[in-house]
PDB file of C-alpha atoms in Angstrom:
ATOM      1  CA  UNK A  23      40.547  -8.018   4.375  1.00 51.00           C
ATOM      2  CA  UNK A  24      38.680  -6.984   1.139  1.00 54.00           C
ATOM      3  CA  UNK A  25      40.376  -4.066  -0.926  1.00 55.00           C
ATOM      4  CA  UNK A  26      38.734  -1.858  -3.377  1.00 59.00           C
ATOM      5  CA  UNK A  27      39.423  -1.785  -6.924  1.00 64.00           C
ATOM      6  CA  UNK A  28      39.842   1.852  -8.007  1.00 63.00           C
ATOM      7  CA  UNK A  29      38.288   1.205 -11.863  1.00 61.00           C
ATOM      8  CA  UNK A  30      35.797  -1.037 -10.459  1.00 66.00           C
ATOM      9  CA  UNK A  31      34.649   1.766  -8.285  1.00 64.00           C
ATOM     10  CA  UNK A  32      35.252   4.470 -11.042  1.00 65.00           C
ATOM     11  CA  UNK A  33      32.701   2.193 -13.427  1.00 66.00           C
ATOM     12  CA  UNK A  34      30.190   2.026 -11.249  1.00 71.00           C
ATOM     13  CA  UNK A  35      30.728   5.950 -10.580  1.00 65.00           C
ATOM     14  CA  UNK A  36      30.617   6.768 -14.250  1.00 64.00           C
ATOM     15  CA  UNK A  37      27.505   4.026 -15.058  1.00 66.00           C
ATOM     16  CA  UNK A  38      25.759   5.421 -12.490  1.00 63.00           C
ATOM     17  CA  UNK A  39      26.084   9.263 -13.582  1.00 63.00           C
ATOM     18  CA  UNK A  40      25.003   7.826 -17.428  1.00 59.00           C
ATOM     19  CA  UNK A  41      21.726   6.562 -16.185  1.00 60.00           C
ATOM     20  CA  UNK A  42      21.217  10.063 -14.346  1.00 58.00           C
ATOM     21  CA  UNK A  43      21.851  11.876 -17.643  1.00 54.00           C
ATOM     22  CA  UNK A  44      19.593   9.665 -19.675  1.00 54.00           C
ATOM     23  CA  UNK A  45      16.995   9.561 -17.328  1.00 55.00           C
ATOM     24  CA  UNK A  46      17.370  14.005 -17.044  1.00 55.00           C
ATOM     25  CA  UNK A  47      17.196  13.901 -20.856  1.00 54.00           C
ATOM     26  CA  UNK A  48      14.418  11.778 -21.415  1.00 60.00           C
ATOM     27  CA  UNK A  49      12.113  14.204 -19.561  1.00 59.00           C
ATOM     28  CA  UNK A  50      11.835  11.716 -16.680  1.00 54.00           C
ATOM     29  CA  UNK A  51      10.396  13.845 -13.541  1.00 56.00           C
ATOM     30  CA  UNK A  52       9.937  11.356  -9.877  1.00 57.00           C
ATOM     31  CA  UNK A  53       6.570  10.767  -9.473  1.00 51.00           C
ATOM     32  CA  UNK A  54       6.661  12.954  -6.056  1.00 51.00           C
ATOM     33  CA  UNK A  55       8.372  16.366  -7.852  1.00 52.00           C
ATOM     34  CA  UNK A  56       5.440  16.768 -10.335  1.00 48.00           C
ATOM     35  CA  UNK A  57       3.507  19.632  -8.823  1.00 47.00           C
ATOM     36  CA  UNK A  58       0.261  18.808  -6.221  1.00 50.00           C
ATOM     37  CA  UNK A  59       0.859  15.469  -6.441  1.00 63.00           C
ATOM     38  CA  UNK A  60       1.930  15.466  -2.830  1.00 73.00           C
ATOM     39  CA  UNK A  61      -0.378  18.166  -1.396  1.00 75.00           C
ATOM     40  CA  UNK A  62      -3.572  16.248  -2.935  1.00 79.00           C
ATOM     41  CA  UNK A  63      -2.516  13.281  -1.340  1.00 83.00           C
ATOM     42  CA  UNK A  64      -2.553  15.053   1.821  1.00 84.00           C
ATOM     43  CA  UNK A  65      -5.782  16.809   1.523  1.00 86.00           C
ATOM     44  CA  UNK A  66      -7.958  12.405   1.131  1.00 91.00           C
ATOM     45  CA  UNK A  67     -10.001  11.798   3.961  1.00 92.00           C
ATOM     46  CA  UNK A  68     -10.198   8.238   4.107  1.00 93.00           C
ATOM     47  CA  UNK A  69     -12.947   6.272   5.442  1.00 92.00           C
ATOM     48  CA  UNK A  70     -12.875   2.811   6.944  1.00 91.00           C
ATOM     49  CA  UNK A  71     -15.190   0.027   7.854  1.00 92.00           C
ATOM     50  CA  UNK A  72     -15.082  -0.715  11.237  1.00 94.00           C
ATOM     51  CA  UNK A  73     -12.487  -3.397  12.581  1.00 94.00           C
ATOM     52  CA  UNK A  74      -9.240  -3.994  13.483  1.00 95.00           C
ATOM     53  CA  UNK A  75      -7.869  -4.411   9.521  1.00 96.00           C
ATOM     54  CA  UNK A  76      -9.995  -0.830   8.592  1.00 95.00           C
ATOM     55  CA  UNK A  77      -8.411   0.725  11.583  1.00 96.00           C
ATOM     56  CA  UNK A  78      -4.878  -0.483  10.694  1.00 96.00           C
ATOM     57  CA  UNK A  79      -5.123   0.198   7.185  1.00 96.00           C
ATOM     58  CA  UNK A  80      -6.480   3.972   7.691  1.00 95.00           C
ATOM     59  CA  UNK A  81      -3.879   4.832  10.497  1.00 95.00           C
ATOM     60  CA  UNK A  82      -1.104   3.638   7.771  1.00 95.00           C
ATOM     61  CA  UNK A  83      -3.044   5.527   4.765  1.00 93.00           C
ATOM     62  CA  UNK A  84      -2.836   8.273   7.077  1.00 91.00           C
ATOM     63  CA  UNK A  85       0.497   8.456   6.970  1.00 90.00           C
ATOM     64  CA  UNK A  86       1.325   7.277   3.331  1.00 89.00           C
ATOM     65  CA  UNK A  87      -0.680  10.006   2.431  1.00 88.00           C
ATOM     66  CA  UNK A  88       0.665  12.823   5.020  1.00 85.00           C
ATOM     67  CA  UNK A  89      -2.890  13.655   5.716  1.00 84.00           C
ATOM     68  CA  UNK A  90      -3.563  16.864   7.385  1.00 82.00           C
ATOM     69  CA  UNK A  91      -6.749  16.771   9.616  1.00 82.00           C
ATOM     70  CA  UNK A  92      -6.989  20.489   9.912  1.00 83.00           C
ATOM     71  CA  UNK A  93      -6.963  21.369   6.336  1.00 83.00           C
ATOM     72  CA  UNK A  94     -10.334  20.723   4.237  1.00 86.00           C
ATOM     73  CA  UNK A  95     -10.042  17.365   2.493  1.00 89.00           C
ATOM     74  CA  UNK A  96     -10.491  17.921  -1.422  1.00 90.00           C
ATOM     75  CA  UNK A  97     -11.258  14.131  -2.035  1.00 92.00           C
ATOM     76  CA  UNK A  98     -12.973  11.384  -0.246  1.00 94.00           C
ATOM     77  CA  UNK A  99     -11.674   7.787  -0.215  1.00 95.00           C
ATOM     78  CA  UNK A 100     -14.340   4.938   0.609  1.00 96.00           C
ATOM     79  CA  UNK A 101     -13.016   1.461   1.521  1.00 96.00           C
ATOM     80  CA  UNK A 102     -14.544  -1.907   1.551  1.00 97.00           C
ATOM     81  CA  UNK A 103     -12.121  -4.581   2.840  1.00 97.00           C
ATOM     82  CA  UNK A 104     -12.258  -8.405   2.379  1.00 97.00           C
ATOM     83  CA  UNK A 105     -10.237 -10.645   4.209  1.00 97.00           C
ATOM     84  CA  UNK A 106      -9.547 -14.671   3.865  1.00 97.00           C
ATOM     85  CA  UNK A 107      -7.261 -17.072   5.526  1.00 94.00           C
ATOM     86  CA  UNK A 108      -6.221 -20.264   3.808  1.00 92.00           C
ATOM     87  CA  UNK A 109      -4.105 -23.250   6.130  1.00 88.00           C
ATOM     88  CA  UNK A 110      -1.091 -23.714   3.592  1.00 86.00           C
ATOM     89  CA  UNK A 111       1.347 -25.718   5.356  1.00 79.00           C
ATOM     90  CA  UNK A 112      -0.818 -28.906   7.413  1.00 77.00           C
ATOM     91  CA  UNK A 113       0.767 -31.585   9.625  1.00 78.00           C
ATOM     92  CA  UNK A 114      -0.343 -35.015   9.119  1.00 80.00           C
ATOM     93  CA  UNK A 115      -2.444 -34.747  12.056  1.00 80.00           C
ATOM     94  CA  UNK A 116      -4.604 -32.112   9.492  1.00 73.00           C
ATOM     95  CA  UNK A 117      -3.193 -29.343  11.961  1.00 76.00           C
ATOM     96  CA  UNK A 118      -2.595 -25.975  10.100  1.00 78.00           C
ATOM     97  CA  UNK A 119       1.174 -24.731  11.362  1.00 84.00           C
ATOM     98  CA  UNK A 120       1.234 -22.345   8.358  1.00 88.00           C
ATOM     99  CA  UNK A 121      -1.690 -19.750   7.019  1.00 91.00           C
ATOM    100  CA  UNK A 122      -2.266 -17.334   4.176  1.00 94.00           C
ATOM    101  CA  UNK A 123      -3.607 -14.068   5.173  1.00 97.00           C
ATOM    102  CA  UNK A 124      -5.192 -12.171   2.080  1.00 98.00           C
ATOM    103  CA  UNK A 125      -6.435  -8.406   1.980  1.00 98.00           C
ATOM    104  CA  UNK A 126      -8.411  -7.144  -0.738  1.00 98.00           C
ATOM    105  CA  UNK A 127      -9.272  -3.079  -0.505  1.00 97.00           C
ATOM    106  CA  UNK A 128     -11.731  -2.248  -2.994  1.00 98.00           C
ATOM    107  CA  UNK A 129     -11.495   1.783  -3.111  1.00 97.00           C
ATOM    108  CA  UNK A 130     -13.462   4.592  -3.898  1.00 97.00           C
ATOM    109  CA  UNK A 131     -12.161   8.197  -4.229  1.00 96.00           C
ATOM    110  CA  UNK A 132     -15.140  10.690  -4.522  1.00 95.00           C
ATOM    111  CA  UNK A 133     -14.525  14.219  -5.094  1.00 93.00           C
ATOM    112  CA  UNK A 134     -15.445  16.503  -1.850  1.00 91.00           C
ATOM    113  CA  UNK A 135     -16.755  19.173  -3.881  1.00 92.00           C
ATOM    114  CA  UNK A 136     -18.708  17.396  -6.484  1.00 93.00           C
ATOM    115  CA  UNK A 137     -19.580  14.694  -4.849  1.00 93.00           C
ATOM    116  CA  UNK A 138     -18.770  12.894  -8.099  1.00 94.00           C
ATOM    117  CA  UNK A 139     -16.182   9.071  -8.168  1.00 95.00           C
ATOM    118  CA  UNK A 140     -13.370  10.154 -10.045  1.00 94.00           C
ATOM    119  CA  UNK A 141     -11.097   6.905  -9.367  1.00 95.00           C
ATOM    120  CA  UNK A 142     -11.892   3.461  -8.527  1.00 96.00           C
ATOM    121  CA  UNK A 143      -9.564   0.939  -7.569  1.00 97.00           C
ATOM    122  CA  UNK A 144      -8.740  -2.178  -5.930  1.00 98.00           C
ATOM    123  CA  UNK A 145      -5.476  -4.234  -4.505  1.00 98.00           C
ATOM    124  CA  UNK A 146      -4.962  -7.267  -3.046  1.00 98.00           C
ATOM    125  CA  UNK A 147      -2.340  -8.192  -0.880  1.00 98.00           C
ATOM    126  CA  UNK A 148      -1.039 -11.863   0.187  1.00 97.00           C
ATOM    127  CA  UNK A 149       1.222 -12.672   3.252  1.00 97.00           C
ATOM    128  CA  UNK A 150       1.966 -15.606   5.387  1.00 94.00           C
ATOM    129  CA  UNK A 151       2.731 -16.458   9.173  1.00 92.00           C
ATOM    130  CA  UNK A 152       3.504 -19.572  11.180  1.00 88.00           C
ATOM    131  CA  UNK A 153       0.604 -20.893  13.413  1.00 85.00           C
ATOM    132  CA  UNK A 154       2.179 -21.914  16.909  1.00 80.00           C
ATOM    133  CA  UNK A 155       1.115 -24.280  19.068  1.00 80.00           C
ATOM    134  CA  UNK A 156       0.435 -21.977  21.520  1.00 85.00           C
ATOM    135  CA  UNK A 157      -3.025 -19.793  21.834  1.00 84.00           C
ATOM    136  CA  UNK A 158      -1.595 -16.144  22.316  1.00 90.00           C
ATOM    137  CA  UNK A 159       1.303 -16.754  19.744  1.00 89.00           C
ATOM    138  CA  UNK A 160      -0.938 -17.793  17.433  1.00 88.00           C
ATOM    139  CA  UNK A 161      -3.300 -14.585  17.424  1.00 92.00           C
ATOM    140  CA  UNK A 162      -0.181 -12.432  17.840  1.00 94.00           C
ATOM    141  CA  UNK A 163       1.144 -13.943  14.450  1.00 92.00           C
ATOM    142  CA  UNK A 164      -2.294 -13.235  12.777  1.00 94.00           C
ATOM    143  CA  UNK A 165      -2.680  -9.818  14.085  1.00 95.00           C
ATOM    144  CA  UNK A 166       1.047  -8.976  12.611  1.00 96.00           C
ATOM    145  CA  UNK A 167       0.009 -10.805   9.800  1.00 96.00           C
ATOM    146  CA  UNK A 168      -2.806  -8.016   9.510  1.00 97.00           C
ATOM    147  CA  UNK A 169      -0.685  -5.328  10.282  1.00 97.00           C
ATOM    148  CA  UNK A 170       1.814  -6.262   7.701  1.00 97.00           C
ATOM    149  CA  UNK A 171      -1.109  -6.446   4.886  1.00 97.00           C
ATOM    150  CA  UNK A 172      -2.735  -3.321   5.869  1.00 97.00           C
ATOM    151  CA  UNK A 173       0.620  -1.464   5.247  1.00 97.00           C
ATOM    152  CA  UNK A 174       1.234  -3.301   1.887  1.00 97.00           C
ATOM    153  CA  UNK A 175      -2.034  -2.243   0.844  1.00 97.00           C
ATOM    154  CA  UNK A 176      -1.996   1.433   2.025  1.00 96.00           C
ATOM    155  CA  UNK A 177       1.819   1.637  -0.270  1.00 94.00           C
ATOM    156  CA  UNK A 178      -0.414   0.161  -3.543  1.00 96.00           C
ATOM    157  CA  UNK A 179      -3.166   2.441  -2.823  1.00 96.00           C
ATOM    158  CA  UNK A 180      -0.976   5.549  -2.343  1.00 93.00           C
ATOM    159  CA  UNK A 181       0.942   4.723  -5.244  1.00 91.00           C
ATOM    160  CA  UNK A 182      -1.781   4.158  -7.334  1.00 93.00           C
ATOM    161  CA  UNK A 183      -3.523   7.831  -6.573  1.00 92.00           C
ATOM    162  CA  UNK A 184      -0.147   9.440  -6.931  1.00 88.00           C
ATOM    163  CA  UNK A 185       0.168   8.222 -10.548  1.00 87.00           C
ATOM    164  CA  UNK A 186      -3.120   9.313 -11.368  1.00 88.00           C
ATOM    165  CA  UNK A 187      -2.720  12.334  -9.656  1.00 84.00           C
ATOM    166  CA  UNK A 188       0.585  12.851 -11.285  1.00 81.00           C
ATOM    167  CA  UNK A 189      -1.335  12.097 -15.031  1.00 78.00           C
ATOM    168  CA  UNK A 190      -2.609  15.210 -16.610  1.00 70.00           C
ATOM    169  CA  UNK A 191      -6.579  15.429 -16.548  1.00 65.00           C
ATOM    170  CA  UNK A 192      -7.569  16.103 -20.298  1.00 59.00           C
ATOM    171  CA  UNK A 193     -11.508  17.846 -20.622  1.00 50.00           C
ATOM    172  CA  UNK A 194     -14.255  15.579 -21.478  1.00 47.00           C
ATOM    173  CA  UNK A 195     -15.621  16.573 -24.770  1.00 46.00           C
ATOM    174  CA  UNK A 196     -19.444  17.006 -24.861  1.00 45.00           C
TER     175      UNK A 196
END
């Protein structure tokens, strides 16, 4: 049976309240409390190439982003989507039993009103899965394989727009 220390418990109690203070005094504000970061998120209509990986990877920006179908989207988000498997792990019989599944999302967020790019960006995102001997297990691995990547990517690409949403926008000078 494991007992608690009491001044262990009251140190981690009191370090953890320090870093709250210090981050309160610094100015530090989370990412999602600065204001419209969150309801500009929701308001991208996000475009896909056609596919299983530009299906998955909208449905899941979808929902990173909370986007609201019924409201008028203020921004547009373009993808293009590159994909590349590489055997890592080969038997001596120069049979693949392991693969590298990568997912590069170049995007493209164009203003709905303008019509004008106002943020470009790109991630790339790297996962592995096991190749089994058998057929269907081995296209089940590489479709969760695909799944997995197209949610990775749709967290760096929400991320990414919610710090430059959350950036103020200074006036370009003439």
């Amino acid at each position: 049976m494991m007992t608690r220390n009491p001044l262990s418990a009251l140190a981690t109690a009191a370090a953890l309240l320090a870093t709250g203070v210090s981050l309160q005094a610094c100015g530090f504000t989370p990412l999602y409390a600065t204001p419209g970061v969150s309801s500009a998120l929701s308001s991208v209509h996000v475009t896909t190439p056609e596919g299983r990986v530009g299906e998955l990877i909208r449905e899941h920006l979808d929902d990173a982003l909370a986007h609201n179908p019924s409201a008028p989207s203020t921004y547009r988000m373009d993808l293009q989507l590159g994909e590349q498997r590489y055997p890592r792990g080969v038997r001596v019989d120069n049979v693949a039993t392991r693969y590298e599944y990568v997912l590069t999302a170049v995007y493209t967020l164009v203003s709905s009103a303008t019509g004008a790019t106002v943020k470009t960006g790109r991630v790339r995102v790297e996962v592995t899965y096991d190749s089994a001997d058998q057929p269907y297990a081995s296209i089940a691995a590489q479709q969760d394989a695909q799944d997995r990547a197209s949610e990775e990517a749709a967290r760096k690409i929400e991320l990414e727009l919610a710090t430059w949403l959350a950036k103020p926008k200074t006036a370009k000078k003439p």
